[in-house]
XYZ file of C-alpha atoms in Angstrom:
544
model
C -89.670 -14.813 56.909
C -90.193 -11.308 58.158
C -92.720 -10.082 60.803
C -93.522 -7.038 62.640
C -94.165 -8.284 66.335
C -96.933 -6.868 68.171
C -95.848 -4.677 71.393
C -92.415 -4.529 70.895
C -91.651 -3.505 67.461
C -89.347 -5.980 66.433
C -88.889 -6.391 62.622
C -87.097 -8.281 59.776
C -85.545 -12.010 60.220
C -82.759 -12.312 63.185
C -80.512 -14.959 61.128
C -80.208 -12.599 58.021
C -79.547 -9.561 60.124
C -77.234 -11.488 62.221
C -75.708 -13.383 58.824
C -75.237 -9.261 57.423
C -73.615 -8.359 60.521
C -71.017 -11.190 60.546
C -70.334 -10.748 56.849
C -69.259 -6.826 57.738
C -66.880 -7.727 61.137
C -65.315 -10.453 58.990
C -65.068 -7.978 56.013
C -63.709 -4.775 57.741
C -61.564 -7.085 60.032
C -59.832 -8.252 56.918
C -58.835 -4.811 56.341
C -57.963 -3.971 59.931
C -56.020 -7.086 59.590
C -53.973 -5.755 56.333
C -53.764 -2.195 57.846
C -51.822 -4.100 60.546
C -48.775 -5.541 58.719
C -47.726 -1.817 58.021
C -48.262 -1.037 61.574
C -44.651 -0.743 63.161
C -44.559 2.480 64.696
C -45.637 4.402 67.431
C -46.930 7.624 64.627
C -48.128 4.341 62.083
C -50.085 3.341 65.590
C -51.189 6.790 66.806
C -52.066 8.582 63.462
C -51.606 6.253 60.541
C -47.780 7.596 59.807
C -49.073 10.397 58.363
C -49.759 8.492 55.136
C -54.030 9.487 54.060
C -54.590 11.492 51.186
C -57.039 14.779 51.674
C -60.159 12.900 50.155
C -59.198 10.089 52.075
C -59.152 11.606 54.987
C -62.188 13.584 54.243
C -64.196 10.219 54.166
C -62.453 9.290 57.565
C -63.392 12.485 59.117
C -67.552 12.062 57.900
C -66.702 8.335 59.320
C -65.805 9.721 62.559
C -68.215 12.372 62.557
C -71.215 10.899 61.548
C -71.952 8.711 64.500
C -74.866 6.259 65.692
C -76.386 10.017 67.141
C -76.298 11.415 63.778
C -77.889 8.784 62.164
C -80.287 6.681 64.513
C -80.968 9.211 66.763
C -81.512 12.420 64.881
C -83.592 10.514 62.900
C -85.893 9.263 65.398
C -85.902 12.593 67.061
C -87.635 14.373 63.886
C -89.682 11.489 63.123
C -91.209 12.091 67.250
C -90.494 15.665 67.381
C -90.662 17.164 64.209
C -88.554 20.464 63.983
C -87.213 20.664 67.196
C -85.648 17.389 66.471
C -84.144 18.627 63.113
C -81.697 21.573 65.025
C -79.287 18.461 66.093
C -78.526 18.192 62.724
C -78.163 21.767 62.296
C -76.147 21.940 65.397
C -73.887 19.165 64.135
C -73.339 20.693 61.140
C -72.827 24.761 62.171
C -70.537 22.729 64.971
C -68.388 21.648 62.579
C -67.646 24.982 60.252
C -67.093 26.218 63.625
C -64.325 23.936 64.271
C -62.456 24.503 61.026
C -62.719 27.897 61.578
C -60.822 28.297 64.935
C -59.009 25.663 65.703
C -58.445 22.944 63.151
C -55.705 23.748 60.446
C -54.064 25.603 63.361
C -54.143 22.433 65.599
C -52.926 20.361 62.842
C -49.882 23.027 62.114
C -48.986 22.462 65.508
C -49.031 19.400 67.216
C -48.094 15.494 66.429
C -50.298 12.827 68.041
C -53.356 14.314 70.411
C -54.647 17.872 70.870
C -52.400 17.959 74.364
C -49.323 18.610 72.184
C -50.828 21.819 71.195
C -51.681 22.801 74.548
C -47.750 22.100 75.859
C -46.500 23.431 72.746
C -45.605 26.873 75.311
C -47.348 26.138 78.572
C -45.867 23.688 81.346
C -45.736 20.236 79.564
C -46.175 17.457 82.452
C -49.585 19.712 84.553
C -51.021 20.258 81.722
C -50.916 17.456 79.599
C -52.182 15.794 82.451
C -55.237 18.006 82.393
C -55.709 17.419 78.697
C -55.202 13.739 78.757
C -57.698 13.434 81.646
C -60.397 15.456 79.529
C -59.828 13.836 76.522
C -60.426 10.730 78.201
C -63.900 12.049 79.663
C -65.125 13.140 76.999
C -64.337 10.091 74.871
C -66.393 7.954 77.672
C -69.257 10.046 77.543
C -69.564 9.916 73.851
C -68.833 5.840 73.724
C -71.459 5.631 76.267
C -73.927 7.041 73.456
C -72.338 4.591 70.795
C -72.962 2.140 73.169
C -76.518 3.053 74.165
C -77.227 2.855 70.747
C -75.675 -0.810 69.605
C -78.025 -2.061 72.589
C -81.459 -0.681 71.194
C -80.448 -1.348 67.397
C -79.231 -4.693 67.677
C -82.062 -5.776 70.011
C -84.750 -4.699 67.860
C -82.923 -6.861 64.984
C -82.516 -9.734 66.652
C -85.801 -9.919 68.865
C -84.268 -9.369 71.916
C -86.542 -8.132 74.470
C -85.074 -7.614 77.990
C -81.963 -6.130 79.600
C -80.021 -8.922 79.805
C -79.904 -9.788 76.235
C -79.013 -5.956 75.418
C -76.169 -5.849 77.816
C -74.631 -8.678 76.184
C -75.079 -6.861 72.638
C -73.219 -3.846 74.380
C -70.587 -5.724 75.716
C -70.006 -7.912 71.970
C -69.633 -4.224 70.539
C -66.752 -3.438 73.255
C -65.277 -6.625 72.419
C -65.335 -5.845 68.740
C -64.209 -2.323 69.401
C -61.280 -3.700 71.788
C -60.359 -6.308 68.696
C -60.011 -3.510 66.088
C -58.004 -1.331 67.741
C -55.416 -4.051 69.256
C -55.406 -5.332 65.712
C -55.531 -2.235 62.985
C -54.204 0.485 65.113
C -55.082 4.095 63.145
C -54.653 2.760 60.130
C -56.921 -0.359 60.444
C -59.192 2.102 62.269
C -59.002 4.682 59.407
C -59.936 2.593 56.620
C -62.857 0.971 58.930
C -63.785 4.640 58.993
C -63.874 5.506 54.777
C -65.558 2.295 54.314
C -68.746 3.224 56.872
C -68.680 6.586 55.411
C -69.219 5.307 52.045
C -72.036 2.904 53.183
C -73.617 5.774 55.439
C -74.179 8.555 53.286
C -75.299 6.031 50.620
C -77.418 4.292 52.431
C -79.115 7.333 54.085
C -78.999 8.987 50.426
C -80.641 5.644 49.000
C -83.580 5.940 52.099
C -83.862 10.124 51.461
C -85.086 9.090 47.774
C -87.009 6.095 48.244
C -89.053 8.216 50.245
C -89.044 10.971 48.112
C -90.493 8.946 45.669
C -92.874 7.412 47.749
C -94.792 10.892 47.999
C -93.958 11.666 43.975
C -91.144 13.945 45.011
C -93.662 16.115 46.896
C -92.016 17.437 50.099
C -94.731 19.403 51.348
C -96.864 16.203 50.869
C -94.521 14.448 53.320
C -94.836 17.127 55.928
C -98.053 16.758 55.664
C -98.895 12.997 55.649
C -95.854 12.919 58.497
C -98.474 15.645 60.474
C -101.762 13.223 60.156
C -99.865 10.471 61.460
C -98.900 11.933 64.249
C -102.476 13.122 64.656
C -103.815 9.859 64.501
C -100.848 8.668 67.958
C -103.039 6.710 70.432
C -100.087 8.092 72.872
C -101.360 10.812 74.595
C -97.520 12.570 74.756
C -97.708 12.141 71.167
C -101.199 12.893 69.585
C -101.736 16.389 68.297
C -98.213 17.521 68.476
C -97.345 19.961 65.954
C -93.821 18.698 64.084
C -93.995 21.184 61.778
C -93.307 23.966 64.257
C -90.781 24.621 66.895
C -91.829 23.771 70.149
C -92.645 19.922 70.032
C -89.626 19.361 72.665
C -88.643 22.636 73.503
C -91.194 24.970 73.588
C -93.677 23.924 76.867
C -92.209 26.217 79.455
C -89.640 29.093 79.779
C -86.966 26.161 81.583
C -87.329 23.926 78.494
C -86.242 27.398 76.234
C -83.901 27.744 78.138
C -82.548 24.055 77.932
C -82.455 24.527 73.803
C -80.368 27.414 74.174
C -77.977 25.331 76.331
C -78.543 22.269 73.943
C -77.661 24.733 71.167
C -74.523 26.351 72.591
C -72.921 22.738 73.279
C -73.214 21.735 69.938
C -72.227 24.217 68.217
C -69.307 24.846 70.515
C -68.455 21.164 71.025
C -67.155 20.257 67.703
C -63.756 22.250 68.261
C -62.785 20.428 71.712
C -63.769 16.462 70.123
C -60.086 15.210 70.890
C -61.068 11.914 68.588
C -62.499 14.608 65.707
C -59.057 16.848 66.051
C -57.015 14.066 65.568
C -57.819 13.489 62.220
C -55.578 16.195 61.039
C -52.591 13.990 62.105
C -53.350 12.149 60.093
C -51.943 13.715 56.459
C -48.724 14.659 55.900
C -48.860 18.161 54.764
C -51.635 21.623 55.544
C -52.519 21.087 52.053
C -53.500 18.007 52.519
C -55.621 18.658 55.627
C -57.600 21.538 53.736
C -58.366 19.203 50.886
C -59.635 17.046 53.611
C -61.747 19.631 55.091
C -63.616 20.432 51.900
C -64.701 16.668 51.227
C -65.635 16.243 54.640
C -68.112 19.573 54.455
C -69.377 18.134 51.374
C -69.884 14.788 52.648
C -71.260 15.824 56.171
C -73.356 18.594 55.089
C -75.061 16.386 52.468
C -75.846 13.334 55.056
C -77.618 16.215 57.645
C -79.826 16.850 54.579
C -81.157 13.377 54.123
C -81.810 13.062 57.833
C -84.649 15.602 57.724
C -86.140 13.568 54.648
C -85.152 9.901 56.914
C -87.382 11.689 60.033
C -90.179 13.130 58.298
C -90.755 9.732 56.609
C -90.596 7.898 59.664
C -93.055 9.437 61.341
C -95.303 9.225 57.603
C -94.469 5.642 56.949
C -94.221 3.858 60.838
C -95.433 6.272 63.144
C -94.475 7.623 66.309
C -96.054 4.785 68.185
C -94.138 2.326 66.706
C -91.163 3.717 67.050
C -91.487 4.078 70.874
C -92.599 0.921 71.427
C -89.471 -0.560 70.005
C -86.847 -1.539 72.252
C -84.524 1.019 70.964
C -87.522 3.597 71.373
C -86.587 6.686 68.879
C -83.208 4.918 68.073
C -85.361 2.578 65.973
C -87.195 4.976 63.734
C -84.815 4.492 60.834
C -84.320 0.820 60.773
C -88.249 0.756 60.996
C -88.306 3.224 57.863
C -86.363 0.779 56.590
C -88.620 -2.053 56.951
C -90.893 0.045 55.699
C -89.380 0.623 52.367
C -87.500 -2.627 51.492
C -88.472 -5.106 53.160
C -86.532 -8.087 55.411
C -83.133 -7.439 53.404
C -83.295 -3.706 53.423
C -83.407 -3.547 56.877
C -80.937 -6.173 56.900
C -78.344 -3.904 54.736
C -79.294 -0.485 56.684
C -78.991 -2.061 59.918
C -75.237 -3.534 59.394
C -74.914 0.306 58.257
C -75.963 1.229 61.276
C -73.744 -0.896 63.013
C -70.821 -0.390 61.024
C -70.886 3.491 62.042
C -71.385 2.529 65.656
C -68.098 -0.073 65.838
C -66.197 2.610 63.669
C -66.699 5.758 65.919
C -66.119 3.107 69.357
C -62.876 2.493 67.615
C -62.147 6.048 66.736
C -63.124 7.531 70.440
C -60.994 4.081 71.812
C -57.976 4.589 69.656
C -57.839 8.843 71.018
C -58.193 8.077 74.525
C -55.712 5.500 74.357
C -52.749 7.784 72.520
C -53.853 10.374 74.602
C -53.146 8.622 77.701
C -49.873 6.419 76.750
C -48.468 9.850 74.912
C -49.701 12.170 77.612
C -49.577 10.392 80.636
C -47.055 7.608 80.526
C -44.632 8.927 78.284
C -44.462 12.608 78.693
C -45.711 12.613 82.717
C -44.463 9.106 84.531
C -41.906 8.621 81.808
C -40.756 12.275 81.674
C -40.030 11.585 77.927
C -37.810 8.611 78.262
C -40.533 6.044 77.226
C -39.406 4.141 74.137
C -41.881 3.676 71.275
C -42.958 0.108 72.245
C -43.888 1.116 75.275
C -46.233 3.595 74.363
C -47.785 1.418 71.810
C -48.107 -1.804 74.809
C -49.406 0.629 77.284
C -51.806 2.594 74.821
C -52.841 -1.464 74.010
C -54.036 -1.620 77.768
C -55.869 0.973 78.284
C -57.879 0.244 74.972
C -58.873 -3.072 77.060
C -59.819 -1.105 80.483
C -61.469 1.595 78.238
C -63.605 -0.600 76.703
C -64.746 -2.754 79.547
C -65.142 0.918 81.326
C -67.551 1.862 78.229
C -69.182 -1.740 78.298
C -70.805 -0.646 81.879
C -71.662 2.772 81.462
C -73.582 1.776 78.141
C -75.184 -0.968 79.807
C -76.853 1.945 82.305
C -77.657 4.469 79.636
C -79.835 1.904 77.069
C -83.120 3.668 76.227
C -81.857 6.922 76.131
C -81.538 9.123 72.679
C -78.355 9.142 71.662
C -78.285 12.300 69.879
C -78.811 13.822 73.389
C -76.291 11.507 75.104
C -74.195 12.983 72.417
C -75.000 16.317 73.324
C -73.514 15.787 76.956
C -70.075 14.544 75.441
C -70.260 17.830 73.269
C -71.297 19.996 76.351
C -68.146 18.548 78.526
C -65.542 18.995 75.038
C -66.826 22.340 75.104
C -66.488 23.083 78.884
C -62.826 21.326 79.338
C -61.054 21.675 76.014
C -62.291 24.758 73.768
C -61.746 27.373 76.044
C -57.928 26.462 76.692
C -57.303 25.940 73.065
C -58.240 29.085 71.809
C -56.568 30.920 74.316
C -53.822 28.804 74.008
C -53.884 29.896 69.894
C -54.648 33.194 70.546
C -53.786 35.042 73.105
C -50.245 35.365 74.052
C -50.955 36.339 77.787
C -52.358 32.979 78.544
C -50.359 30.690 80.586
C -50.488 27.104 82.805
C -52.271 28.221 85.544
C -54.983 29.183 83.606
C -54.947 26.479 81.250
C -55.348 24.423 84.391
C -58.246 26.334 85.790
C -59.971 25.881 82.632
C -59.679 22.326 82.077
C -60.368 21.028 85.622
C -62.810 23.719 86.281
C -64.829 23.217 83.057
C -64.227 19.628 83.796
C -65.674 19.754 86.792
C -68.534 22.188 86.630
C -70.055 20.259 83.554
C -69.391 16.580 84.416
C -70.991 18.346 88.014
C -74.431 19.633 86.733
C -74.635 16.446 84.359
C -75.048 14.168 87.442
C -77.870 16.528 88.966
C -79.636 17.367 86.238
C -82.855 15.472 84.901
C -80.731 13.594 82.200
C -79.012 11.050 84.926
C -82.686 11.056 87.439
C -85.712 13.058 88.528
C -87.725 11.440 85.526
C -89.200 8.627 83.515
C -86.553 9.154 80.749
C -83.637 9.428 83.329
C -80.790 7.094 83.214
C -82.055 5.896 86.822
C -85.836 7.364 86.410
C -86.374 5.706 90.164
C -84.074 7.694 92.201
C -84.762 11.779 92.228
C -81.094 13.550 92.788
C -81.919 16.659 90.098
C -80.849 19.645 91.862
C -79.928 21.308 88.469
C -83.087 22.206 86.498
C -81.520 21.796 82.737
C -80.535 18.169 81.008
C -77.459 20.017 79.156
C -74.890 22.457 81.376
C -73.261 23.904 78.560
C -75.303 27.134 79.122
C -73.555 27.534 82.703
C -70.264 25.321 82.185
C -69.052 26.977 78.806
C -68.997 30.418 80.117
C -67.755 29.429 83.130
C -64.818 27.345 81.621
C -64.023 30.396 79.685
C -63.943 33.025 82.854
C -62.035 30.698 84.926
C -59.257 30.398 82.270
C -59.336 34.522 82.553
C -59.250 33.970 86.310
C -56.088 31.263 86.103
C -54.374 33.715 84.210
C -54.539 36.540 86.002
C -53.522 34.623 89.306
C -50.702 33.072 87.222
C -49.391 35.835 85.884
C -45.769 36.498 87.715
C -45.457 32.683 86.290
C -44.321 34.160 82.617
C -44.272 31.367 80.258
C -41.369 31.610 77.740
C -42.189 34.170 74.779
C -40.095 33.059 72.260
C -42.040 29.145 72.443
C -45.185 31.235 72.128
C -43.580 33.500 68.793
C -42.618 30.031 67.808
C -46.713 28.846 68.301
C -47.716 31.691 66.832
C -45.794 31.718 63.215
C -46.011 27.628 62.781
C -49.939 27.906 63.469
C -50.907 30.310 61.016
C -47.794 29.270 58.568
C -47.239 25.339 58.991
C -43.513 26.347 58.969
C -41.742 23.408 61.010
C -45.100 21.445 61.045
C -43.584 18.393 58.837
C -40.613 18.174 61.290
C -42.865 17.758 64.176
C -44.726 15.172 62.730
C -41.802 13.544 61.227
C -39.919 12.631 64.613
C-alpha cells in the first residue's frame, strides 16, 4: 500500500519504512559492535588508533561532511528557492578547499586527539584548552541540533506522524541511537558507520540525479524549465511566480536580506576550517601521506554529491512541487524523500529515506564522539586532572558526557523542528568560524600570537556570535522563528558571521597586543612551526 495523504504530505507505507530503518540500526550496529572488540585504548577510542587507510578515510570524511543539511535540506531549498538555494552547496563545497588549504594537513602534523592540542601545542595549556573544549562543544550542539531538526521532519513524514509529540519522540529515538553507537563502537565503530553512509549517500543521490535526468531525456534546460512552470502554477502566494532560475528568490527582496547572503556566505565558507568533528578526521591515519590521500577522495567524493543536489532540487520542484513540499511535516526537509516517491515508488522512498537516516545517526555520532574527547581530553584530563588522568578514565568520563550530550541535543532539537537545516547548519558554521578559525590560524601562523589573545578570540567570538544568534530573526521575530510567538530580534540578520568573524579576528589582534609582556616560549613555537609544515615528530605524538 502506498498513498499520498491529502494536507500533510505524508507518503509511502510506515511498516516498510520502519522495517528499512530497523534493518540499517541492526546492520551498522553489527559493525559498531565488531569495531568494539578492538576498542581498548584511549587513541583506539578517540581516533580509531590511527589505523584508516587514505581512501578510507576519505569516505569517512564525505560521511561526516555530508550531513542531513547537505542532503535534505539543500535539496529542498533549490527545489523552493531555486538558485539562491543552490549557493549552500557551493558554500559547502568552496568551505571545504578552504579548509585543506589553511589548516588541515597542518592540524593533523600537529596535534593527537582534538583541535585543542594544536592550540596548546605553544600557548598556555590548561586556559586555553578550556576555551577550545568549551567551543568545540558549542559548536557541536548547534550542529546536532540541525541533525536533530531534521530526523524529526523526515521520520514523521515516513511514518505518518502528524503532531509534535510524535516528532519529539522520533528526536529523542535518534539521541538514543546516537548515545548507543558511540558507548558501543567508539571512533572506530563510528568510522565505519561513517564509509558505509557515504557509500549509500552519494549513490543514492547519484541514482536520484539520473533518474531524473532521464525523466526529461537528459535535457537540463528542459528541467529548469518544467521546474519554472511548476512553480508558476503554486497556489501559495509566497511561492507563485518566483523566479528560481535567478538569484534573488531568498535573498534578493531588500538591501538587509543582501546583506544577510553575504553573512550566510562568509560563514560557510569560513566555517569548514573551525568544524572540531570535521578536523578530527585527520587523527585518524597514521602518517601525512595518508591524510593527503584522504583529502583527494574526499574532494572527489564531496564535490561530486554537491553536483547531484542541484539536479535532486530542480526535480523536486518539476516532479512534486513547492506546495507539497511545504505542506509536509518536514516542510523543505521533505522535498527529496517526496522526489523520491516520485520516482520509485513505496520502496524507493523506503531505501532513500533509511539513506537519509543513516547520514543523520552517522554525523550525531561523529559531532557526539568530538565533543566528548574534547571534553574528557581537554577538560578532565589536561585541566581538573592536570595530566595525571589514566586512560580509563578518560574513556569512562568521555562515556558520560556522550549520555548528557545527547539528552542536551534531544531538547534543543525538539525546539528547532520545522526549521531548514541547511540554515541551522549555517549557524553551527557561523559560531566554528567566530570561536575557532581565527585562533588557529594565528596560532599556525603568526609567531607573535600568544594566550591572551587566543583567549580573547575564542570567548569573544564565542560570545559575540552565540550573542546575535539569540536576537536575530532565526530564534523569534517571525513565522519561521524557532519561537515565531515571542518577538526578542534586536539584531536585523539570521546569520552573525558578517559581524562575529571579523570581530573574532580583531579581538585576537587586541588579546595579543594586551598580552604581549606575557612571551610565550619561542623555541615550542620553532618546534610548531617545522612539525606543521614538515610532519617531523608528528608519528611520535600520535603514537603516545
Amino acid at each position: 500500500m502506498s498513498y499520498l495523504a491529502a494536507g500533510t504530505a505524508s507518503v509511502g507505507n510506515p511498516a516498510l519504512n520502519i522495517a528499512i530503518f530497523v534493518a540499517f540500526v541492526v546492520i551498522t550496529m553489527g559493525i559498531v559492535i565488531k569495531a568494539s572488540k578492538t576498542t581498548k585504548k584511549a587513541s583506539d577510542f578517540y581516533t580509531g588508533g590511527g589505523q584508516f587507510s587514505g581512501p578510507q578515510n576519505g569516505f569517512a570524511i564525505a560521511g561526516d561532511y555530508l550531513s542531513a543539511a547537505s542532503f535534505l535540506g539543500i535539496a529542498g531549498a533549490i527545489a523552493v528557492y531555486g538558485y539562491d538555494g543552490f549557493l549552500y552547496s557551493v558554500g559547502f563545497l568552496v568551505a571545504w578547499l578552504v579548509a585543506l588549504l589553511l589548516v588541515a594537513e597542518l592540524l593533523r602534523n600537529t596535534g593527537r586527539f582534538t583541535m585543542a592540542d594544536v592550540l596548546s601545542f605553544r600557548l598556555k595549556e590548561r586556559p586555553v584548552r578550556m576555551a577550545a573544549a568549551l567551543s568545540t562543544l558549542t559548536v557541536s550542539l548547534f550542529y546536532l541540533l540541525a541533525q536533530m531538526a531534521g530526523a524529526g521532519g523526515l521520520v514523521a513524514l515516513l511514518l505518518n506522524i502528524d503532531g509534535k509529540t510524535g516528532q519529539s519522540i522520533v528526536v529523542a529515538v535518534v539521541g538514543l541511537l546516537m548515545i548507543a553507537y558511540v558507548l558501543i563502537g567508539g571512533m572506530k565503530g563510528t568510522t565505519y558507520v561513517q564509509m558505509v553512509k557515504a557509500v549509500l549517500l552519494i549513490a543514492g543521490a547519484a541514482i536520484m540525479f539520473f533518474l531524473v535526468l532521464f525523466a526529461v531525456k537528459g535535457n537540463f534546460s528542459t528541467l529548469l524549465a518544467q521546474a519554472q512552470d511548476s512553480v508558476n502554477q503554486s497556489t501559495n502566494d509566497a511561492v507563485a511566480g518566483r523566479d528560481i532560475l535567478a538569484p534573488g528568490a531568498k535573498y534578493g527582496i531588500s538591501n538587509m536580506s543582501q546583506l544577510d547572503f553575504i553573512s550566510l556566505g562568509i560563514a560557510l565558507v569560513l566555517g569548514t576550517a573551525g568544524l572540531p568533528h570535521v578536523l578530527m578526521r585527520f587523527y585518524t591515519v597514521p602518517t601525512s601521506k595518508e591524510a593527503r590521500r584522504s583529502v583527494t577522495w574526499a574532494i572527489g567524493l564531496i564535490g561530486a554529491f554537491y553536483l547531484f543536489t542541484l539536479g535532486l532540487g530542480y526535480g523536486a520542484a518539476k516532479m512534486v512541487g513547492p506546495d507539497k513540499i511545504l505542506a509536509a511535516p518536514g516542510k523543505e526537509n521533505s522535498a527529496a524523500p517526496l522526489l523520491a516517491f516520485e520516482l520509485g515508488g513505496t520502496i524507493f522512498l523506503a531505501i532513500i529515506s533509511a539513506v537519509a537516516f543513516a547520514t543523520i545517526l552517522a554525523v550525531v555520532a561523529g559531532l557526539a564522539i568530538t565533543a566528548s574527547a574534547s571534553f574528557a581530553h581537554d577538560i578532565y584530563a589536561s585541566v581538573i586532572k592536570r595530566g595525571n588522568a589514566s586512560e580509563e578514565q578518560q574513556v569512562r568520563v568521555s562515556r558520560i558526557t556522550v549520555v548528557v550530550i545527547g539528552l542536551v541535543a534531544i531538547v534543543l532539537g525538539i525546539l528547532a523542528m520545522g526549521q531548514n537545516i541547511a540554515f541551522l547548519v549555517a549557524l553551527a558554521f557561523a559560531v566554528a568560524a567566530s570561536a575557532n578559525l581565527p585562533t588557529l590560524l594565528f596560532s599556525l601562523f603568526w609567531k607573535k600570537f600568544n594566550t591572551t589573545g587566543a583567549l580573547y578570540s575564542i570567548y569573544g567570538g564565542l560570545l559575540i556570535c552565540i550573542g546575535l544568534i539569540v536576537v536575530s530573526p532565526a530564534v523569534s521575530g517571525k513565522p519561521t522563528s524557532m519561537f515565531p510567538d515571542a518577538d526578542f530580534a534586536l539584531f536585523p540578520l539570521s546569520n552573525p558571521g558578517i559581524v562575529s568573524i571579523p570581530a573574532a579576528f580583531l579581538l585576537a589582534v587586541i588579546g595579543t597586543h594586551i598580552g604581549r609582556r606575557k612571551l610565550e616560549n619561542p623555541a615550542k613555537q620553532s618546534e610548531m612551526e617545522v612539525r606543521s609544515l614538515t610532519g617531523v615528530g608528528v608519528e611520535k605524538a600520535v603514537s603516545h
